[in-house]
């Protein structure tokens, strides 16, 4: 299934490359006569980098997570503090990734940094859990929000059937997979339009909320810290919901090799994007509480829709449509970016060679997209929205925390490394400690979901030795592997 790595580290070339016949580039760098390379050129400018980050961050989280944060903090005041702290922590993580991205100019994000610092085994486990858990679960979580909000206008007076939500969600997932398989250009064009829809949805909530504050609607902020006290079991989950809403700041590092002047573009794009998103998220939550009480918010399955119904009248029907389009944009952006991760992992020999192949005419990573479809469907029909969110968060933040901890290791192990952008050491130290501390506490507060995530993560260790290290495989195993990775996708 998986071949041994052909090199120990990723080549330092400026582009991801493949041939028009769908094969990996030859090791000698020479192509057969008459065959033209498919090269992903450096086309990501500062503006496009900002669009990638903002467009991926703003998805389902701000419209779903307010309920999860409030439920696990117990009061309006503490929930707003969690939202602000999560924004600052996400900025710290993003700044750490800015240093990593400008020092290690290779695509692949978390996988590449773990490979560079900790070696092939942890990197393989990272991409293994990305393929089995993180990407399918992330897509399923965002897609469920898409399904709920797209059906909301049709079930105004009654509860939306769960089966209907999951069926519409399955259709949405399939459309995203087909879109990313058929055309890179159309994926990019649709993503630009969907990013506009995301910002519109946020503004539709913030502007009426600010007007409510001007009118003096502050009753839900009185005694803001009264209510149930936050517990040691609830706070890690509250942070998970908040950090989930901010997740997406790392996707620019998945395409580092395609960024123009990465030394300047990556840090600037990250700082500008995180300032916009953090401000927007805190103001959105403030806007919610100008109209909805804490008790009402906890009873709502679609917070943004409940808010708009109170303030916007007939125009409130447009809000769930905008939110659904926002979720669709995050689905599209996530699948688009993670294909680079699978490409790089296959280039290293950590995934089947077929996942690095490109369609002959469409020039899309067809196998890398298709492999996600059945895994996402399994996640979709195996649990509810919040258990999926907890399930996803354990593995994601464990490896992000390790990648940022690797920055500290590189400071001491390789002090001579060229670092165009350098952050104070307390920033990666605080961020990595917070991530690993949340992961440890989550095993205590939600042992079932995180325990399953932990067990599946550990399956990457025997898989590494079985597929990567073990040379003397039986003939039947080798034949099956050759059939899996042979010739055309």
Coordinates of C-alpha atoms in Angstrom, one line a residue:
X1 CA 0.0 0.0 0.0
X2 CA 2.7 2.4 1.0
X3 CA 6.2 2.6 -0.4
X4 CA 9.4 3.4 1.5
X5 CA 10.5 7.0 1.4
X6 CA 12.8 7.8 -1.4
X7 CA 14.5 10.6 0.5
X8 CA 14.7 11.4 4.2
X9 CA 13.5 15.0 3.9
X10 CA 11.4 17.0 1.4
X11 CA 13.3 18.4 -1.5
X12 CA 13.9 22.2 -1.2
X13 CA 12.5 23.0 -4.6
X14 CA 10.2 26.0 -5.0
X15 CA 7.3 24.2 -6.6
X16 CA 5.2 21.1 -6.2
X17 CA 5.6 19.2 -9.4
X18 CA 4.0 16.3 -11.3
X19 CA 3.9 15.1 -14.8
X20 CA 1.0 15.3 -17.2
X21 CA 0.8 11.5 -17.2
X22 CA -0.1 11.6 -13.5
X23 CA 3.3 10.3 -12.1
X24 CA 5.7 11.7 -9.6
X25 CA 8.6 13.7 -11.1
X26 CA 11.7 11.5 -11.7
X27 CA 14.4 11.7 -9.0
X28 CA 16.9 13.0 -11.4
X29 CA 14.7 15.9 -12.3
X30 CA 14.6 15.0 -16.0
X31 CA 11.3 14.3 -17.8
X32 CA 10.9 12.1 -20.9
X33 CA 10.9 14.0 -24.2
X34 CA 7.5 15.5 -25.1
X35 CA 6.1 15.5 -21.6
X36 CA 5.5 18.8 -19.9
X37 CA 5.6 19.4 -16.2
X38 CA 2.6 20.5 -14.3
X39 CA 3.9 23.2 -12.0
X40 CA 2.1 25.0 -9.2
X41 CA 3.6 28.4 -9.5
X42 CA 4.0 31.1 -6.9
X43 CA 0.7 32.9 -7.3
X44 CA -0.4 33.5 -3.7
X45 CA 0.0 37.2 -3.0
X46 CA -0.6 39.0 0.3
X47 CA -4.3 39.6 -0.6
X48 CA -4.8 36.0 -1.7
X49 CA -3.0 34.8 1.5
X50 CA -5.4 36.9 3.6
X51 CA -8.3 35.5 1.7
X52 CA -7.2 31.9 2.2
X53 CA -6.8 32.4 6.0
X54 CA -10.0 34.3 6.6
X55 CA -12.0 32.3 4.1
X56 CA -11.0 29.0 5.9
X57 CA -11.4 30.2 9.5
X58 CA -14.8 31.7 9.1
X59 CA -17.0 28.7 8.5
X60 CA -19.3 26.8 10.9
X61 CA -17.5 27.6 14.1
X62 CA -18.8 31.1 15.0
X63 CA -22.4 29.9 14.2
X64 CA -22.1 26.7 16.2
X65 CA -19.4 27.1 18.9
X66 CA -21.1 29.9 21.0
X67 CA -23.4 27.2 22.4
X68 CA -20.5 24.9 23.3
X69 CA -18.4 27.6 24.8
X70 CA -21.3 29.0 27.0
X71 CA -22.4 25.5 28.0
X72 CA -18.9 24.7 29.4
X73 CA -18.1 28.1 31.0
X74 CA -21.5 28.7 32.7
X75 CA -21.7 32.5 32.3
X76 CA -21.8 35.2 29.6
X77 CA -18.8 37.0 30.9
X78 CA -16.6 33.9 31.1
X79 CA -17.7 32.9 27.6
X80 CA -16.6 36.2 26.2
X81 CA -13.2 35.9 28.0
X82 CA -12.8 32.4 26.5
X83 CA -13.5 33.8 23.0
X84 CA -10.9 36.6 23.5
X85 CA -8.3 34.3 25.0
X86 CA -8.8 31.7 22.1
X87 CA -8.2 34.6 19.6
X88 CA -5.0 35.6 21.3
X89 CA -3.8 31.9 21.6
X90 CA -4.7 31.4 17.9
X91 CA -2.6 34.5 17.1
X92 CA 0.3 33.0 19.1
X93 CA 0.0 29.7 17.2
X94 CA -0.2 31.5 13.9
X95 CA 2.8 33.7 14.6
X96 CA 4.7 30.5 15.6
X97 CA 3.7 29.0 12.3
X98 CA 4.8 32.2 10.5
X99 CA 8.4 31.6 11.9
X100 CA 8.2 27.9 10.9
X101 CA 6.9 28.8 7.4
X102 CA 9.6 31.4 6.7
X103 CA 12.4 29.1 8.0
X104 CA 11.2 25.9 6.4
X105 CA 10.0 26.9 3.0
X106 CA 8.2 23.7 2.2
X107 CA 4.5 22.9 1.8
X108 CA 2.7 20.4 4.0
X109 CA 2.1 22.4 7.2
X110 CA 2.1 20.3 10.4
X111 CA 3.4 17.2 8.7
X112 CA 6.4 19.0 7.2
X113 CA 7.5 20.6 10.5
X114 CA 7.0 17.4 12.5
X115 CA 9.1 15.5 9.9
X116 CA 11.8 18.1 10.0
X117 CA 12.0 18.1 13.8
X118 CA 11.0 14.7 15.1
X119 CA 11.6 12.4 12.2
X120 CA 9.6 10.1 9.9
X121 CA 7.6 8.1 12.6
X122 CA 5.8 11.0 14.2
X123 CA 5.3 12.6 10.8
X124 CA 3.7 9.4 9.4
X125 CA 1.5 9.1 12.5
X126 CA 0.4 12.8 11.8
X127 CA -0.6 12.2 8.2
X128 CA -2.1 8.8 9.2
X129 CA -4.4 10.5 11.7
X130 CA -5.1 13.3 9.3
X131 CA -6.3 10.8 6.7
X132 CA -8.3 8.7 9.1
X133 CA -9.7 11.2 11.6
X134 CA -8.9 14.9 11.3
X135 CA -9.8 15.7 7.7
X136 CA -12.9 13.4 7.5
X137 CA -14.2 14.6 10.9
X138 CA -13.5 18.3 10.1
X139 CA -15.3 18.0 6.8
X140 CA -18.2 16.2 8.5
X141 CA -18.5 18.8 11.3
X142 CA -18.6 21.7 8.9
X143 CA -20.9 19.8 6.5
X144 CA -23.4 19.1 9.2
X145 CA -23.7 22.8 9.9
X146 CA -24.2 23.4 6.2
X147 CA -27.0 20.8 6.1
X148 CA -28.7 22.3 9.2
X149 CA -28.6 25.9 8.0
X150 CA -29.5 25.2 4.4
X151 CA -32.7 23.5 5.6
X152 CA -33.6 26.0 8.3
X153 CA -35.8 28.3 6.1
X154 CA -37.9 25.2 5.2
X155 CA -38.6 24.1 8.9
X156 CA -39.4 27.4 10.6
X157 CA -42.2 26.1 12.7
X158 CA -40.8 22.6 13.5
X159 CA -37.6 20.7 14.3
X160 CA -35.5 19.7 11.3
X161 CA -35.3 15.8 11.0
X162 CA -31.8 14.6 11.7
X163 CA -32.0 12.2 8.7
X164 CA -32.8 15.1 6.4
X165 CA -29.8 17.1 7.7
X166 CA -27.5 14.2 7.1
X167 CA -28.8 13.5 3.6
X168 CA -28.5 17.1 2.5
X169 CA -25.0 17.1 4.2
X170 CA -24.0 14.0 2.1
X171 CA -25.1 15.8 -1.1
X172 CA -23.0 18.9 -0.1
X173 CA -19.9 16.7 0.6
X174 CA -20.3 15.0 -2.7
X175 CA -20.6 18.3 -4.6
X176 CA -17.4 19.6 -2.9
X177 CA -15.5 16.5 -3.8
X178 CA -16.7 16.6 -7.4
X179 CA -15.8 20.3 -7.7
X180 CA -12.3 19.8 -6.4
X181 CA -11.9 16.8 -8.7
X182 CA -13.1 18.5 -11.9
X183 CA -11.4 22.0 -11.9
X184 CA -8.9 23.9 -9.8
X185 CA -9.9 27.2 -11.5
X186 CA -13.6 26.8 -10.6
X187 CA -12.7 25.8 -7.0
X188 CA -10.7 29.0 -6.7
X189 CA -13.4 31.2 -8.2
X190 CA -16.1 29.8 -6.1
X191 CA -14.0 30.2 -3.0
X192 CA -13.6 33.9 -3.6
X193 CA -17.4 34.3 -3.9
X194 CA -17.9 32.2 -0.8
X195 CA -15.4 34.3 1.2
X196 CA -17.5 37.4 0.4
X197 CA -20.6 35.5 1.7
X198 CA -18.8 34.7 4.9
X199 CA -17.9 38.3 5.6
X200 CA -21.5 39.4 4.7
X201 CA -22.9 36.8 7.2
X202 CA -20.7 38.2 10.0
X203 CA -21.6 41.8 9.2
X204 CA -25.4 40.9 9.1
X205 CA -25.0 39.9 12.8
X206 CA -22.6 42.5 14.0
X207 CA -24.2 45.6 12.7
X208 CA -27.7 45.0 14.2
X209 CA -25.9 44.0 17.5
X210 CA -24.0 47.2 17.6
X211 CA -27.2 49.1 17.0
X212 CA -28.8 47.2 19.9
X213 CA -25.9 48.3 22.2
X214 CA -26.4 51.9 21.2
X215 CA -30.1 51.6 22.1
X216 CA -29.0 50.4 25.6
X217 CA -29.9 46.7 25.2
X218 CA -27.4 45.5 27.8
X219 CA -29.6 43.6 30.2
X220 CA -27.9 40.2 29.4
X221 CA -24.5 41.7 30.3
X222 CA -25.6 42.6 33.8
X223 CA -24.1 40.2 36.4
X224 CA -22.2 38.7 33.4
X225 CA -20.3 36.3 35.6
X226 CA -23.3 35.0 37.6
X227 CA -24.4 31.5 36.9
X228 CA -22.8 28.1 37.0
X229 CA -19.1 28.3 37.9
X230 CA -16.7 26.9 35.2
X231 CA -15.2 23.6 36.2
X232 CA -11.9 21.9 35.5
X233 CA -13.9 19.4 33.3
X234 CA -15.7 22.1 31.3
X235 CA -12.9 24.6 30.6
X236 CA -10.9 22.3 28.2
X237 CA -14.0 21.6 26.2
X238 CA -14.9 25.3 26.1
X239 CA -11.4 26.0 24.8
X240 CA -11.9 23.3 22.2
X241 CA -15.0 24.9 20.9
X242 CA -13.4 28.3 20.8
X243 CA -10.1 27.1 19.2
X244 CA -12.2 25.1 16.7
X245 CA -13.9 28.3 15.6
X246 CA -10.5 30.0 15.0
X247 CA -9.0 26.9 13.3
X248 CA -7.8 27.6 9.8
X249 CA -4.9 30.0 10.4
X250 CA -2.5 27.2 9.6
X251 CA -3.7 26.5 6.0
X252 CA -1.5 29.0 4.4
X253 CA 1.5 26.9 5.6
X254 CA 0.1 24.0 3.6
X255 CA 0.9 25.9 0.4
X256 CA 4.1 27.7 1.4
X257 CA 5.9 26.7 -1.8
X258 CA 3.3 28.7 -3.8
X259 CA 3.5 31.9 -1.8
X260 CA 5.2 34.9 -3.3
X261 CA 7.9 36.3 -1.1
X262 CA 7.0 34.1 1.9
X263 CA 9.3 35.9 4.3
X264 CA 7.0 38.9 4.2
X265 CA 3.7 37.6 2.9
X266 CA 3.1 34.8 5.5
X267 CA 3.7 36.9 8.7
X268 CA 1.7 39.9 7.3
X269 CA -1.2 37.7 6.0
X270 CA -1.4 36.0 9.4
X271 CA -1.3 39.2 11.5
X272 CA -3.9 41.0 9.4
X273 CA -6.2 38.0 9.2
X274 CA -6.1 37.1 12.9
X275 CA -6.8 40.8 13.9
X276 CA -9.9 40.8 11.6
X277 CA -11.2 37.4 12.7
X278 CA -10.7 37.9 16.4
X279 CA -12.4 41.3 16.4
X280 CA -15.2 40.0 14.3
X281 CA -15.7 36.9 16.5
X282 CA -15.8 38.8 19.8
X283 CA -18.2 41.4 18.3
X284 CA -20.4 38.6 16.9
X285 CA -20.7 37.0 20.4
X286 CA -21.4 40.4 21.9
X287 CA -24.1 40.9 19.3
X288 CA -25.7 37.6 20.1
X289 CA -26.1 38.5 23.8
X290 CA -27.7 41.9 23.0
X291 CA -30.7 40.0 21.9
X292 CA -30.5 36.4 23.2
X293 CA -30.2 35.4 26.9
X294 CA -27.8 32.7 28.0
X295 CA -30.6 30.3 28.6
X296 CA -32.1 30.9 25.1
X297 CA -28.7 30.5 23.4
X298 CA -28.3 27.1 25.1
X299 CA -31.7 26.0 23.8
X300 CA -30.9 27.1 20.2
X301 CA -29.5 24.7 17.6
X302 CA -28.8 27.5 15.2
X303 CA -27.7 30.6 17.1
X304 CA -27.3 32.9 14.1
X305 CA -30.8 32.1 12.9
X306 CA -32.4 32.6 16.3
X307 CA -30.6 36.0 16.5
X308 CA -31.8 37.1 13.0
X309 CA -35.4 36.1 13.6
X310 CA -35.5 38.4 16.6
X311 CA -34.1 41.5 14.8
X312 CA -34.3 41.2 11.0
X313 CA -37.9 40.2 10.4
X314 CA -38.4 38.7 6.9
X315 CA -34.8 39.3 6.0
X316 CA -33.8 36.7 8.6
X317 CA -34.5 34.0 6.0
X318 CA -31.4 35.1 4.2
X319 CA -29.1 34.5 7.2
X320 CA -29.1 30.7 7.2
X321 CA -28.4 30.8 3.4
X322 CA -25.4 33.0 4.0
X323 CA -24.2 30.8 6.9
X324 CA -24.7 27.6 4.8
X325 CA -22.6 29.2 2.0
X326 CA -20.0 30.1 4.6
X327 CA -19.8 26.5 5.7
X328 CA -19.6 25.3 2.1
X329 CA -16.7 27.6 1.6
X330 CA -14.8 26.1 4.5
X331 CA -15.5 22.6 3.2
X332 CA -14.2 23.6 -0.2
X333 CA -11.1 25.3 1.2
X334 CA -10.2 22.5 3.6
X335 CA -10.4 19.8 0.9
X336 CA -8.4 22.0 -1.5
X337 CA -5.6 22.7 1.0
X338 CA -5.3 19.2 2.5
X339 CA -4.6 17.7 -1.0
X340 CA -1.2 19.5 -0.8
X341 CA -0.5 17.7 2.5
X342 CA -1.3 14.3 0.9
X343 CA 0.8 15.2 -2.1
X344 CA 3.9 16.0 0.1
X345 CA 3.4 12.9 2.3
X346 CA 3.2 10.8 -0.9
X347 CA 6.3 12.5 -2.2
X348 CA 8.0 11.4 1.0
X349 CA 6.8 7.8 0.6
X350 CA 4.4 8.0 3.6
X351 CA 1.2 7.5 1.5
X352 CA 0.5 5.4 -1.5
X353 CA 2.0 6.8 -4.7
X354 CA -1.5 7.1 -6.3
X355 CA -2.3 10.0 -3.9
X356 CA 0.4 12.1 -5.6
X357 CA -1.0 11.5 -9.1
X358 CA -2.8 14.2 -11.1
X359 CA -5.6 13.9 -13.6
X360 CA -4.2 13.9 -17.2
X361 CA -6.4 16.7 -18.5
X362 CA -8.0 18.4 -15.5
X363 CA -4.7 18.7 -13.6
X364 CA -6.5 18.0 -10.2
X365 CA -5.3 15.7 -7.4
X366 CA -8.2 13.3 -8.1
X367 CA -7.1 10.3 -6.0
X368 CA -6.3 12.5 -3.0
X369 CA -9.8 14.0 -3.1
X370 CA -11.7 10.8 -3.8
X371 CA -10.1 8.9 -0.9
X372 CA -11.7 11.4 1.5
X373 CA -15.3 10.8 0.4
X374 CA -16.0 7.4 2.0
X375 CA -14.1 8.3 5.2
X376 CA -16.1 11.5 5.5
X377 CA -19.4 9.7 5.0
X378 CA -18.5 7.2 7.8
X379 CA -17.8 10.1 10.2
X380 CA -21.0 11.8 9.1
X381 CA -23.3 8.9 10.0
X382 CA -21.3 7.7 13.1
X383 CA -22.0 10.5 15.6
X384 CA -23.6 13.9 16.4
X385 CA -22.1 17.3 15.8
X386 CA -20.6 17.9 19.2
X387 CA -19.1 14.4 19.7
X388 CA -17.5 14.8 16.3
X389 CA -16.0 18.1 17.4
X390 CA -14.5 16.6 20.5
X391 CA -13.3 13.6 18.6
X392 CA -11.6 15.9 16.1
X393 CA -10.0 18.3 18.5
X394 CA -7.9 15.8 20.4
X395 CA -5.8 14.7 17.4
X396 CA -5.6 18.1 15.8
X397 CA -4.4 20.1 18.7
X398 CA -2.0 17.3 19.9
X399 CA 0.0 17.5 16.7
X400 CA -0.2 21.3 16.3
X401 CA 1.1 21.6 19.9
X402 CA 4.0 19.2 18.9
X403 CA 4.8 21.2 15.8
X404 CA 5.0 24.4 17.7
X405 CA 7.1 22.7 20.4
X406 CA 9.4 21.8 17.5
X407 CA 10.1 25.5 16.9
X408 CA 11.6 25.7 20.4
X409 CA 13.6 22.6 19.7
X410 CA 15.0 24.1 16.5
X411 CA 16.0 27.3 18.3
X412 CA 18.4 25.3 20.4
X413 CA 19.3 22.5 18.0
X414 CA 19.8 24.6 14.9
X415 CA 20.6 28.2 16.1
X416 CA 22.3 28.9 12.7
X417 CA 19.1 28.3 10.7
X418 CA 18.0 31.4 8.7
X419 CA 14.9 32.9 10.3
X420 CA 13.6 35.9 8.4
X421 CA 10.7 36.2 11.0
X422 CA 11.4 35.4 14.6
X423 CA 8.9 35.5 17.5
X424 CA 9.7 35.8 21.2
X425 CA 10.2 32.4 22.8
X426 CA 7.4 32.7 25.3
X427 CA 4.8 32.8 22.4
X428 CA 5.5 29.2 21.1
X429 CA 6.1 28.0 24.7
X430 CA 2.8 29.3 25.9
X431 CA 0.9 28.1 22.9
X432 CA 2.3 24.5 22.8
X433 CA 1.9 24.2 26.6
X434 CA -1.8 25.3 26.3
X435 CA -2.5 22.8 23.5
X436 CA -0.9 19.8 25.3
X437 CA -2.5 20.8 28.6
X438 CA -6.0 20.9 26.9
X439 CA -5.3 17.5 25.3
X440 CA -4.3 16.0 28.7
X441 CA -7.4 17.5 30.5
X442 CA -9.7 16.4 27.7
X443 CA -8.7 12.7 28.4
X444 CA -10.1 13.3 31.9
X445 CA -13.1 15.4 31.1
X446 CA -14.3 13.5 28.0
X447 CA -12.5 10.1 28.1
X448 CA -14.7 8.4 25.6
X449 CA -14.3 10.7 22.6
X450 CA -10.7 11.6 23.3
X451 CA -9.9 8.0 24.2
X452 CA -11.1 6.8 20.8
X453 CA -9.0 9.5 19.1
X454 CA -6.0 8.5 21.2
X455 CA -6.3 4.8 20.3
X456 CA -6.7 5.5 16.6
X457 CA -3.7 7.8 16.7
X458 CA -1.6 5.0 18.2
X459 CA -2.5 2.7 15.3
X460 CA -0.2 4.8 13.2
X461 CA 2.8 3.3 15.0
X462 CA 2.3 -0.3 13.9
X463 CA 1.1 1.0 10.5
X464 CA 4.4 2.8 10.0
X465 CA 6.4 -0.4 10.7
X466 CA 4.1 -2.5 8.6
X467 CA 3.9 -0.3 5.5
X468 CA 7.1 1.7 5.7
X469 CA 9.8 -0.2 7.5
X470 CA 9.0 -3.9 6.9
X471 CA 11.0 -4.9 3.8
X472 CA 10.3 -8.7 3.8
X473 CA 6.7 -8.5 3.0
X474 CA 4.9 -11.7 1.7
X475 CA 4.6 -11.9 -2.1
X476 CA 0.8 -11.6 -1.9
X477 CA 1.2 -8.3 0.1
X478 CA 3.6 -6.9 -2.4
X479 CA 1.4 -7.8 -5.3
X480 CA -1.6 -6.1 -3.6
X481 CA 0.6 -3.0 -3.0
X482 CA 1.7 -2.9 -6.6
X483 CA -1.9 -3.1 -7.9
X484 CA -2.9 -0.3 -5.5
X485 CA -0.2 2.1 -6.7
X486 CA 0.2 1.0 -10.3
X487 CA -0.1 3.3 -13.3
X488 CA -3.1 5.4 -13.9
X489 CA -5.5 6.6 -11.1

